[in-house]
Amino acid sequence: LNTLLAVNKRFNITQSDSVLALSDLSFDLSVYDIFGMLIVGGKIVFPSQENTKSTDVWVDLVSNHSITIWNTVPQLANLFVNEIGTVKHVNTSLRLFLLSGDWIPLS
């Protein structure tokens, strides 16, 4: 609870924020996706089970649901950034990337 409250306070997470919940429910990053958002009344968007690894679907969900927070391992964030690079026009409201669980490349 202290971690969730600290992250929300540090990054000014409010009810107007939303997260794309890509982490499996058995993975620790899902704790923030669910409870960090619920504490402030934010929105949680779950992709359908068959689309949890579809980067083109991620781009659409981020755009269509005005996702503001990206919370994944660095590898998935890298896949997302690479997918954005293939799209001519991306409408994104992302304001915060939370990356953990692995080495974060400086690039």
Backbone atoms as SQL, in Angstrom:
CREATE TABLE atoms (id INTEGER PRIMARY KEY, chain TEXT, resi INTEGER, resn TEXT, atom TEXT, x REAL, y REAL, z REAL);
INSERT INTO atoms VALUES
  (1, 'A', 1, 'LEU', 'N', 0.828, -1.188, 0.000),
  (2, 'A', 1, 'LEU', 'CA', 0.000, 0.000, 0.000),
  (3, 'A', 1, 'LEU', 'C', 0.873, 1.253, 0.000),
  (4, 'A', 2, 'ASN', 'N', 1.936, 1.228, 0.809),
  (5, 'A', 2, 'ASN', 'CA', 2.831, 2.398, 0.850),
  (6, 'A', 2, 'ASN', 'C', 3.451, 2.677, -0.509),
  (7, 'A', 3, 'THR', 'N', 3.832, 1.633, -1.226),
  (8, 'A', 3, 'THR', 'CA', 4.419, 1.807, -2.558),
  (9, 'A', 3, 'THR', 'C', 3.403, 2.410, -3.523),
  (10, 'A', 4, 'LEU', 'N', 2.194, 1.892, -3.506),
  (11, 'A', 4, 'LEU', 'CA', 1.155, 2.413, -4.396),
  (12, 'A', 4, 'LEU', 'C', 0.884, 3.888, -4.123),
  (13, 'A', 5, 'LEU', 'N', 0.757, 4.230, -2.863),
  (14, 'A', 5, 'LEU', 'CA', 0.508, 5.618, -2.487),
  (15, 'A', 5, 'LEU', 'C', 1.682, 6.517, -2.873),
  (16, 'A', 6, 'ALA', 'N', 2.907, 6.019, -2.675),
  (17, 'A', 6, 'ALA', 'CA', 4.099, 6.809, -2.998),
  (18, 'A', 6, 'ALA', 'C', 4.215, 7.054, -4.509),
  (19, 'A', 7, 'VAL', 'N', 3.971, 6.032, -5.309),
  (20, 'A', 7, 'VAL', 'CA', 4.027, 6.201, -6.763),
  (21, 'A', 7, 'VAL', 'C', 2.957, 7.197, -7.214),
  (22, 'A', 8, 'ASN', 'N', 1.757, 7.051, -6.707),
  (23, 'A', 8, 'ASN', 'CA', 0.678, 7.965, -7.095),
  (24, 'A', 8, 'ASN', 'C', 0.979, 9.400, -6.701),
  (25, 'A', 9, 'LYS', 'N', 1.550, 9.577, -5.534),
  (26, 'A', 9, 'LYS', 'CA', 1.879, 10.932, -5.083),
  (27, 'A', 9, 'LYS', 'C', 3.022, 11.511, -5.900),
  (28, 'A', 10, 'ARG', 'N', 4.085, 10.740, -6.096),
  (29, 'A', 10, 'ARG', 'CA', 5.267, 11.223, -6.810),
  (30, 'A', 10, 'ARG', 'C', 4.934, 11.644, -8.241),
  (31, 'A', 11, 'PHE', 'N', 4.076, 10.892, -8.902),
  (32, 'A', 11, 'PHE', 'CA', 3.771, 11.164, -10.303),
  (33, 'A', 11, 'PHE', 'C', 2.395, 11.802, -10.512),
  (34, 'A', 12, 'ASN', 'N', 1.802, 12.252, -9.415),
  (35, 'A', 12, 'ASN', 'CA', 0.521, 12.962, -9.463),
  (36, 'A', 12, 'ASN', 'C', -0.534, 12.179, -10.259),
  (37, 'A', 13, 'ILE', 'N', -0.697, 10.921, -9.893),
  (38, 'A', 13, 'ILE', 'CA', -1.691, 10.055, -10.530),
  (39, 'A', 13, 'ILE', 'C', -3.061, 10.407, -9.951),
  (40, 'A', 14, 'THR', 'N', -4.025, 10.632, -10.839),
  (41, 'A', 14, 'THR', 'CA', -5.363, 11.030, -10.408),
  (42, 'A', 14, 'THR', 'C', -6.418, 10.190, -11.124),
  (43, 'A', 15, 'GLN', 'N', -7.664, 10.493, -10.848),
  (44, 'A', 15, 'GLN', 'CA', -8.773, 9.777, -11.483),
  (45, 'A', 15, 'GLN', 'C', -8.816, 9.995, -12.988),
  (46, 'A', 16, 'SER', 'N', -8.128, 10.988, -13.488),
  (47, 'A', 16, 'SER', 'CA', -8.113, 11.205, -14.938),
  (48, 'A', 16, 'SER', 'C', -7.063, 10.343, -15.641),
  (49, 'A', 17, 'ASP', 'N', -6.280, 9.596, -14.886),
  (50, 'A', 17, 'ASP', 'CA', -5.266, 8.728, -15.480),
  (51, 'A', 17, 'ASP', 'C', -5.836, 7.357, -15.819),
  (52, 'A', 18, 'SER', 'N', -5.127, 6.676, -16.720),
  (53, 'A', 18, 'SER', 'CA', -5.519, 5.326, -17.121),
  (54, 'A', 18, 'SER', 'C', -4.268, 4.528, -17.461),
  (55, 'A', 19, 'VAL', 'N', -4.379, 3.218, -17.307),
  (56, 'A', 19, 'VAL', 'CA', -3.256, 2.327, -17.579),
  (57, 'A', 19, 'VAL', 'C', -3.721, 1.186, -18.479),
  (58, 'A', 20, 'LEU', 'N', -2.819, 0.764, -19.373),
  (59, 'A', 20, 'LEU', 'CA', -3.067, -0.411, -20.187),
  (60, 'A', 20, 'LEU', 'C', -2.472, -1.597, -19.451),
  (61, 'A', 21, 'ALA', 'N', -3.315, -2.483, -18.959),
  (62, 'A', 21, 'ALA', 'CA', -2.878, -3.596, -18.114),
  (63, 'A', 21, 'ALA', 'C', -2.395, -4.760, -18.980),
  (64, 'A', 22, 'LEU', 'N', -1.095, -4.774, -19.264),
  (65, 'A', 22, 'LEU', 'CA', -0.518, -5.827, -20.099),
  (66, 'A', 22, 'LEU', 'C', 0.082, -6.973, -19.295),
  (67, 'A', 23, 'SER', 'N', 0.387, -6.729, -18.041),
  (68, 'A', 23, 'SER', 'CA', 1.031, -7.756, -17.218),
  (69, 'A', 23, 'SER', 'C', 0.042, -8.837, -16.810),
  (70, 'A', 24, 'ASP', 'N', 0.502, -10.076, -16.837),
  (71, 'A', 24, 'ASP', 'CA', -0.326, -11.184, -16.340),
  (72, 'A', 24, 'ASP', 'C', -0.676, -10.920, -14.887),
  (73, 'A', 25, 'LEU', 'N', -1.834, -11.358, -14.470),
  (74, 'A', 25, 'LEU', 'CA', -2.260, -11.141, -13.087),
  (75, 'A', 25, 'LEU', 'C', -1.358, -11.841, -12.086),
  (76, 'A', 26, 'SER', 'N', -0.569, -12.816, -12.523),
  (77, 'A', 26, 'SER', 'CA', 0.361, -13.504, -11.629),
  (78, 'A', 26, 'SER', 'C', 1.706, -12.766, -11.523),
  (79, 'A', 27, 'PHE', 'N', 1.877, -11.682, -12.268),
  (80, 'A', 27, 'PHE', 'CA', 3.127, -10.921, -12.280),
  (81, 'A', 27, 'PHE', 'C', 2.972, -9.693, -11.395),
  (82, 'A', 28, 'ASP', 'N', 4.014, -9.349, -10.650),
  (83, 'A', 28, 'ASP', 'CA', 3.909, -8.276, -9.655),
  (84, 'A', 28, 'ASP', 'C', 3.562, -6.907, -10.236),
  (85, 'A', 29, 'LEU', 'N', 3.896, -6.627, -11.495),
  (86, 'A', 29, 'LEU', 'CA', 3.543, -5.331, -12.064),
  (87, 'A', 29, 'LEU', 'C', 2.035, -5.128, -12.160),
  (88, 'A', 30, 'SER', 'N', 1.286, -6.210, -12.200),
  (89, 'A', 30, 'SER', 'CA', -0.169, -6.087, -12.278),
  (90, 'A', 30, 'SER', 'C', -0.761, -5.484, -11.000),
  (91, 'A', 31, 'VAL', 'N', -0.042, -5.584, -9.895),
  (92, 'A', 31, 'VAL', 'CA', -0.538, -5.022, -8.627),
  (93, 'A', 31, 'VAL', 'C', -0.752, -3.519, -8.769),
  (94, 'A', 32, 'TYR', 'N', 0.232, -2.824, -9.367),
  (95, 'A', 32, 'TYR', 'CA', 0.047, -1.384, -9.548),
  (96, 'A', 32, 'TYR', 'C', -1.056, -1.104, -10.564),
  (97, 'A', 33, 'ASP', 'N', -1.048, -1.841, -11.663),
  (98, 'A', 33, 'ASP', 'CA', -2.071, -1.601, -12.692),
  (99, 'A', 33, 'ASP', 'C', -3.471, -1.615, -12.085),
  (100, 'A', 34, 'ILE', 'N', -3.713, -2.560, -11.222),
  (101, 'A', 34, 'ILE', 'CA', -5.051, -2.706, -10.647),
  (102, 'A', 34, 'ILE', 'C', -5.249, -1.777, -9.453),
  (103, 'A', 35, 'PHE', 'N', -4.471, -1.975, -8.419),
  (104, 'A', 35, 'PHE', 'CA', -4.719, -1.262, -7.168),
  (105, 'A', 35, 'PHE', 'C', -4.247, 0.187, -7.185),
  (106, 'A', 36, 'GLY', 'N', -3.175, 0.470, -7.922),
  (107, 'A', 36, 'GLY', 'CA', -2.724, 1.861, -8.034),
  (108, 'A', 36, 'GLY', 'C', -3.771, 2.727, -8.694),
  (109, 'A', 37, 'MET', 'N', -4.445, 2.166, -9.696),
  (110, 'A', 37, 'MET', 'CA', -5.500, 2.914, -10.376),
  (111, 'A', 37, 'MET', 'C', -6.785, 2.969, -9.545),
  (112, 'A', 38, 'LEU', 'N', -7.129, 1.852, -8.916),
  (113, 'A', 38, 'LEU', 'CA', -8.362, 1.828, -8.120),
  (114, 'A', 38, 'LEU', 'C', -8.308, 2.813, -6.954),
  (115, 'A', 39, 'ILE', 'N', -7.137, 2.977, -6.348),
  (116, 'A', 39, 'ILE', 'CA', -7.000, 3.890, -5.207),
  (117, 'A', 39, 'ILE', 'C', -7.412, 5.313, -5.574),
  (118, 'A', 40, 'VAL', 'N', -7.091, 5.725, -6.819),
  (119, 'A', 40, 'VAL', 'CA', -7.402, 7.096, -7.226),
  (120, 'A', 40, 'VAL', 'C', -8.658, 7.185, -8.091),
  (121, 'A', 41, 'GLY', 'N', -9.254, 6.051, -8.417),
  (122, 'A', 41, 'GLY', 'CA', -10.437, 6.059, -9.270),
  (123, 'A', 41, 'GLY', 'C', -10.103, 6.169, -10.743),
  (124, 'A', 42, 'GLY', 'N', -8.860, 5.799, -11.116),
  (125, 'A', 42, 'GLY', 'CA', -8.441, 5.837, -12.514),
  (126, 'A', 42, 'GLY', 'C', -9.002, 4.679, -13.310),
  (127, 'A', 43, 'LYS', 'N', -8.671, 4.651, -14.583),
  (128, 'A', 43, 'LYS', 'CA', -9.212, 3.650, -15.510),
  (129, 'A', 43, 'LYS', 'C', -8.170, 2.579, -15.815),
  (130, 'A', 44, 'ILE', 'N', -8.616, 1.329, -15.844),
  (131, 'A', 44, 'ILE', 'CA', -7.767, 0.195, -16.200),
  (132, 'A', 44, 'ILE', 'C', -8.325, -0.404, -17.484),
  (133, 'A', 45, 'VAL', 'N', -7.479, -0.512, -18.498),
  (134, 'A', 45, 'VAL', 'CA', -7.895, -1.097, -19.769),
  (135, 'A', 45, 'VAL', 'C', -7.163, -2.423, -19.936),
  (136, 'A', 46, 'PHE', 'N', -7.935, -3.494, -20.042),
  (137, 'A', 46, 'PHE', 'CA', -7.384, -4.832, -20.251),
  (138, 'A', 46, 'PHE', 'C', -7.564, -5.217, -21.711),
  (139, 'A', 47, 'PRO', 'N', -6.470, -5.550, -22.407),
  (140, 'A', 47, 'PRO', 'CA', -6.658, -6.067, -23.763),
  (141, 'A', 47, 'PRO', 'C', -7.261, -7.464, -23.688),
  (142, 'A', 48, 'SER', 'N', -7.914, -7.883, -24.749),
  (143, 'A', 48, 'SER', 'CA', -8.430, -9.253, -24.762),
  (144, 'A', 48, 'SER', 'C', -7.249, -10.216, -24.666),
  (145, 'A', 49, 'GLN', 'N', -7.491, -11.388, -24.133),
  (146, 'A', 49, 'GLN', 'CA', -6.423, -12.355, -23.882),
  (147, 'A', 49, 'GLN', 'C', -5.600, -12.653, -25.139),
  (148, 'A', 50, 'GLU', 'N', -6.243, -12.726, -26.279),
  (149, 'A', 50, 'GLU', 'CA', -5.511, -13.038, -27.507),
  (150, 'A', 50, 'GLU', 'C', -4.683, -11.866, -28.031),
  (151, 'A', 51, 'ASN', 'N', -4.877, -10.666, -27.457),
  (152, 'A', 51, 'ASN', 'CA', -4.152, -9.482, -27.921),
  (153, 'A', 51, 'ASN', 'C', -3.138, -8.937, -26.923),
  (154, 'A', 52, 'THR', 'N', -2.819, -9.704, -25.890),
  (155, 'A', 52, 'THR', 'CA', -1.883, -9.191, -24.888),
  (156, 'A', 52, 'THR', 'C', -0.471, -9.020, -25.442),
  (157, 'A', 53, 'LYS', 'N', -0.150, -9.661, -26.543),
  (158, 'A', 53, 'LYS', 'CA', 1.187, -9.539, -27.140),
  (159, 'A', 53, 'LYS', 'C', 1.147, -8.921, -28.537),
  (160, 'A', 54, 'SER', 'N', 0.051, -8.294, -28.902),
  (161, 'A', 54, 'SER', 'CA', -0.114, -7.696, -30.230),
  (162, 'A', 54, 'SER', 'C', 0.178, -6.199, -30.170),
  (163, 'A', 55, 'THR', 'N', 1.349, -5.820, -30.632),
  (164, 'A', 55, 'THR', 'CA', 1.769, -4.430, -30.501),
  (165, 'A', 55, 'THR', 'C', 0.869, -3.463, -31.268),
  (166, 'A', 56, 'ASP', 'N', 0.328, -3.877, -32.392),
  (167, 'A', 56, 'ASP', 'CA', -0.569, -2.985, -33.133),
  (168, 'A', 56, 'ASP', 'C', -1.854, -2.732, -32.349),
  (169, 'A', 57, 'VAL', 'N', -2.308, -3.724, -31.625),
  (170, 'A', 57, 'VAL', 'CA', -3.496, -3.559, -30.779),
  (171, 'A', 57, 'VAL', 'C', -3.175, -2.616, -29.620),
  (172, 'A', 58, 'TRP', 'N', -1.968, -2.726, -29.066),
  (173, 'A', 58, 'TRP', 'CA', -1.569, -1.817, -27.979),
  (174, 'A', 58, 'TRP', 'C', -1.676, -0.366, -28.421),
  (175, 'A', 59, 'VAL', 'N', -1.168, -0.063, -29.619),
  (176, 'A', 59, 'VAL', 'CA', -1.206, 1.310, -30.134),
  (177, 'A', 59, 'VAL', 'C', -2.648, 1.785, -30.240),
  (178, 'A', 60, 'ASP', 'N', -3.516, 0.933, -30.766),
  (179, 'A', 60, 'ASP', 'CA', -4.935, 1.296, -30.882),
  (180, 'A', 60, 'ASP', 'C', -5.568, 1.521, -29.513),
  (181, 'A', 61, 'LEU', 'N', -5.278, 0.651, -28.550),
  (182, 'A', 61, 'LEU', 'CA', -5.858, 0.792, -27.214),
  (183, 'A', 61, 'LEU', 'C', -5.363, 2.060, -26.526),
  (184, 'A', 62, 'VAL', 'N', -4.081, 2.348, -26.656),
  (185, 'A', 62, 'VAL', 'CA', -3.523, 3.571, -26.051),
  (186, 'A', 62, 'VAL', 'C', -4.223, 4.791, -26.624),
  (187, 'A', 63, 'SER', 'N', -4.409, 4.789, -27.925),
  (188, 'A', 63, 'SER', 'CA', -5.048, 5.923, -28.589),
  (189, 'A', 63, 'SER', 'C', -6.544, 6.001, -28.281),
  (190, 'A', 64, 'ASN', 'N', -7.241, 4.891, -28.423),
  (191, 'A', 64, 'ASN', 'CA', -8.700, 4.887, -28.270),
  (192, 'A', 64, 'ASN', 'C', -9.175, 5.090, -26.842),
  (193, 'A', 65, 'HIS', 'N', -8.343, 4.728, -25.865),
  (194, 'A', 65, 'HIS', 'CA', -8.747, 4.837, -24.458),
  (195, 'A', 65, 'HIS', 'C', -7.978, 5.919, -23.703),
  (196, 'A', 66, 'SER', 'N', -7.248, 6.744, -24.428),
  (197, 'A', 66, 'SER', 'CA', -6.486, 7.845, -23.819),
  (198, 'A', 66, 'SER', 'C', -5.633, 7.365, -22.647),
  (199, 'A', 67, 'ILE', 'N', -4.866, 6.312, -22.880),
  (200, 'A', 67, 'ILE', 'CA', -3.994, 5.769, -21.839),
  (201, 'A', 67, 'ILE', 'C', -2.925, 6.797, -21.496),
  (202, 'A', 68, 'THR', 'N', -2.721, 7.029, -20.206),
  (203, 'A', 68, 'THR', 'CA', -1.726, 8.015, -19.767),
  (204, 'A', 68, 'THR', 'C', -0.504, 7.373, -19.116),
  (205, 'A', 69, 'ILE', 'N', -0.640, 6.115, -18.664),
  (206, 'A', 69, 'ILE', 'CA', 0.462, 5.459, -17.946),
  (207, 'A', 69, 'ILE', 'C', 0.788, 4.127, -18.610),
  (208, 'A', 70, 'TRP', 'N', 2.070, 3.931, -18.887),
  (209, 'A', 70, 'TRP', 'CA', 2.572, 2.666, -19.431),
  (210, 'A', 70, 'TRP', 'C', 3.383, 2.022, -18.319),
  (211, 'A', 71, 'ASN', 'N', 3.010, 0.825, -17.893),
  (212, 'A', 71, 'ASN', 'CA', 3.677, 0.145, -16.784),
  (213, 'A', 71, 'ASN', 'C', 4.003, -1.289, -17.191),
  (214, 'A', 72, 'THR', 'N', 5.214, -1.504, -17.720),
  (215, 'A', 72, 'THR', 'CA', 5.607, -2.838, -18.157),
  (216, 'A', 72, 'THR', 'C', 7.103, -3.048, -17.917),
  (217, 'A', 73, 'VAL', 'N', 7.545, -4.224, -18.307),
  (218, 'A', 73, 'VAL', 'CA', 8.982, -4.489, -18.353),
  (219, 'A', 73, 'VAL', 'C', 9.545, -3.728, -19.556),
  (220, 'A', 74, 'PRO', 'N', 10.838, -3.407, -19.521),
  (221, 'A', 74, 'PRO', 'CA', 11.435, -2.645, -20.622),
  (222, 'A', 74, 'PRO', 'C', 11.266, -3.296, -22.003),
  (223, 'A', 75, 'GLN', 'N', 11.307, -4.609, -22.073),
  (224, 'A', 75, 'GLN', 'CA', 11.180, -5.293, -23.360),
  (225, 'A', 75, 'GLN', 'C', 9.850, -4.969, -24.042),
  (226, 'A', 76, 'LEU', 'N', 8.755, -4.960, -23.287),
  (227, 'A', 76, 'LEU', 'CA', 7.452, -4.643, -23.883),
  (228, 'A', 76, 'LEU', 'C', 7.365, -3.171, -24.277),
  (229, 'A', 77, 'ALA', 'N', 7.964, -2.305, -23.464),
  (230, 'A', 77, 'ALA', 'CA', 7.987, -0.882, -23.814),
  (231, 'A', 77, 'ALA', 'C', 8.753, -0.674, -25.114),
  (232, 'A', 78, 'ASN', 'N', 9.852, -1.403, -25.284),
  (233, 'A', 78, 'ASN', 'CA', 10.632, -1.304, -26.506),
  (234, 'A', 78, 'ASN', 'C', 9.818, -1.772, -27.716),
  (235, 'A', 79, 'LEU', 'N', 9.092, -2.866, -27.568),
  (236, 'A', 79, 'LEU', 'CA', 8.229, -3.346, -28.653),
  (237, 'A', 79, 'LEU', 'C', 7.172, -2.297, -29.011),
  (238, 'A', 80, 'PHE', 'N', 6.607, -1.658, -27.980),
  (239, 'A', 80, 'PHE', 'CA', 5.594, -0.621, -28.198),
  (240, 'A', 80, 'PHE', 'C', 6.184, 0.566, -28.951),
  (241, 'A', 81, 'VAL', 'N', 7.352, 1.034, -28.520),
  (242, 'A', 81, 'VAL', 'CA', 8.003, 2.170, -29.176),
  (243, 'A', 81, 'VAL', 'C', 8.334, 1.821, -30.625),
  (244, 'A', 82, 'ASN', 'N', 8.811, 0.617, -30.865),
  (245, 'A', 82, 'ASN', 'CA', 9.098, 0.192, -32.237),
  (246, 'A', 82, 'ASN', 'C', 7.834, 0.156, -33.090),
  (247, 'A', 83, 'GLU', 'N', 6.730, -0.279, -32.512),
  (248, 'A', 83, 'GLU', 'CA', 5.452, -0.310, -33.246),
  (249, 'A', 83, 'GLU', 'C', 4.990, 1.101, -33.583),
  (250, 'A', 84, 'ILE', 'N', 5.148, 2.018, -32.649),
  (251, 'A', 84, 'ILE', 'CA', 4.771, 3.412, -32.904),
  (252, 'A', 84, 'ILE', 'C', 5.565, 3.957, -34.087),
  (253, 'A', 85, 'GLY', 'N', 6.836, 3.533, -34.197),
  (254, 'A', 85, 'GLY', 'CA', 7.680, 3.994, -35.290),
  (255, 'A', 85, 'GLY', 'C', 7.195, 3.548, -36.657),
  (256, 'A', 86, 'THR', 'N', 6.335, 2.533, -36.720),
  (257, 'A', 86, 'THR', 'CA', 5.830, 2.043, -38.004),
  (258, 'A', 86, 'THR', 'C', 4.497, 2.677, -38.387),
  (259, 'A', 87, 'VAL', 'N', 3.919, 3.453, -37.490),
  (260, 'A', 87, 'VAL', 'CA', 2.609, 4.062, -37.728),
  (261, 'A', 87, 'VAL', 'C', 2.815, 5.511, -38.166),
  (262, 'A', 88, 'LYS', 'N', 2.097, 5.917, -39.210),
  (263, 'A', 88, 'LYS', 'CA', 2.278, 7.281, -39.718),
  (264, 'A', 88, 'LYS', 'C', 1.814, 8.338, -38.718),
  (265, 'A', 89, 'HIS', 'N', 0.661, 8.141, -38.140),
  (266, 'A', 89, 'HIS', 'CA', 0.132, 9.126, -37.187),
  (267, 'A', 89, 'HIS', 'C', -0.300, 8.400, -35.923),
  (268, 'A', 90, 'VAL', 'N', 0.257, 8.818, -34.809),
  (269, 'A', 90, 'VAL', 'CA', -0.090, 8.200, -33.537),
  (270, 'A', 90, 'VAL', 'C', -0.670, 9.269, -32.632),
  (271, 'A', 91, 'ASN', 'N', -1.864, 9.023, -32.152),
  (272, 'A', 91, 'ASN', 'CA', -2.492, 9.909, -31.182),
  (273, 'A', 91, 'ASN', 'C', -2.301, 9.278, -29.816),
  (274, 'A', 92, 'THR', 'N', -1.409, 9.843, -29.021),
  (275, 'A', 92, 'THR', 'CA', -1.152, 9.250, -27.720),
  (276, 'A', 92, 'THR', 'C', -1.227, 10.294, -26.621),
  (277, 'A', 93, 'SER', 'N', -1.801, 9.903, -25.531),
  (278, 'A', 93, 'SER', 'CA', -1.898, 10.772, -24.362),
  (279, 'A', 93, 'SER', 'C', -0.950, 10.285, -23.264),
  (280, 'A', 94, 'LEU', 'N', -0.053, 9.348, -23.605),
  (281, 'A', 94, 'LEU', 'CA', 0.887, 8.832, -22.611),
  (282, 'A', 94, 'LEU', 'C', 1.709, 9.967, -22.011),
  (283, 'A', 95, 'ARG', 'N', 1.795, 9.969, -20.699),
  (284, 'A', 95, 'ARG', 'CA', 2.595, 10.987, -20.019),
  (285, 'A', 95, 'ARG', 'C', 3.639, 10.377, -19.100),
  (286, 'A', 96, 'LEU', 'N', 3.528, 9.056, -18.859),
  (287, 'A', 96, 'LEU', 'CA', 4.422, 8.431, -17.894),
  (288, 'A', 96, 'LEU', 'C', 4.705, 6.984, -18.286),
  (289, 'A', 97, 'PHE', 'N', 5.976, 6.625, -18.308),
  (290, 'A', 97, 'PHE', 'CA', 6.398, 5.234, -18.494),
  (291, 'A', 97, 'PHE', 'C', 6.987, 4.760, -17.182),
  (292, 'A', 98, 'LEU', 'N', 6.436, 3.705, -16.610),
  (293, 'A', 98, 'LEU', 'CA', 6.991, 3.045, -15.430),
  (294, 'A', 98, 'LEU', 'C', 7.586, 1.726, -15.913),
  (295, 'A', 99, 'LEU', 'N', 8.892, 1.573, -15.783),
  (296, 'A', 99, 'LEU', 'CA', 9.572, 0.386, -16.265),
  (297, 'A', 99, 'LEU', 'C', 10.300, -0.281, -15.109),
  (298, 'A', 100, 'SER', 'N', 10.143, -1.591, -14.999),
  (299, 'A', 100, 'SER', 'CA', 10.845, -2.332, -13.957),
  (300, 'A', 100, 'SER', 'C', 10.873, -3.799, -14.327),
  (301, 'A', 101, 'GLY', 'N', 11.580, -4.586, -13.530),
  (302, 'A', 101, 'GLY', 'CA', 11.619, -6.018, -13.742),
  (303, 'A', 101, 'GLY', 'C', 12.784, -6.490, -14.575),
  (304, 'A', 102, 'ASP', 'N', 13.548, -5.549, -15.158),
  (305, 'A', 102, 'ASP', 'CA', 14.682, -5.923, -15.997),
  (306, 'A', 102, 'ASP', 'C', 15.553, -4.690, -16.192),
  (307, 'A', 103, 'TRP', 'N', 16.698, -4.905, -16.816),
  (308, 'A', 103, 'TRP', 'CA', 17.616, -3.813, -17.109),
  (309, 'A', 103, 'TRP', 'C', 16.938, -2.840, -18.057),
  (310, 'A', 104, 'ILE', 'N', 17.066, -1.552, -17.795),
  (311, 'A', 104, 'ILE', 'CA', 16.455, -0.528, -18.635),
  (312, 'A', 104, 'ILE', 'C', 17.541, 0.077, -19.520),
  (313, 'A', 105, 'PRO', 'N', 17.449, -0.122, -20.829),
  (314, 'A', 105, 'PRO', 'CA', 18.481, 0.411, -21.725),
  (315, 'A', 105, 'PRO', 'C', 18.460, 1.946, -21.734),
  (316, 'A', 106, 'LEU', 'N', 19.625, 2.536, -21.819),
  (317, 'A', 106, 'LEU', 'CA', 19.721, 3.990, -21.805),
  (318, 'A', 106, 'LEU', 'C', 19.135, 4.632, -23.048),
  (319, 'A', 107, 'SER', 'N', 19.090, 3.904, -24.154),
  (320, 'A', 107, 'SER', 'CA', 18.522, 4.472, -25.384),
  (321, 'A', 107, 'SER', 'C', 17.013, 4.555, -25.297);
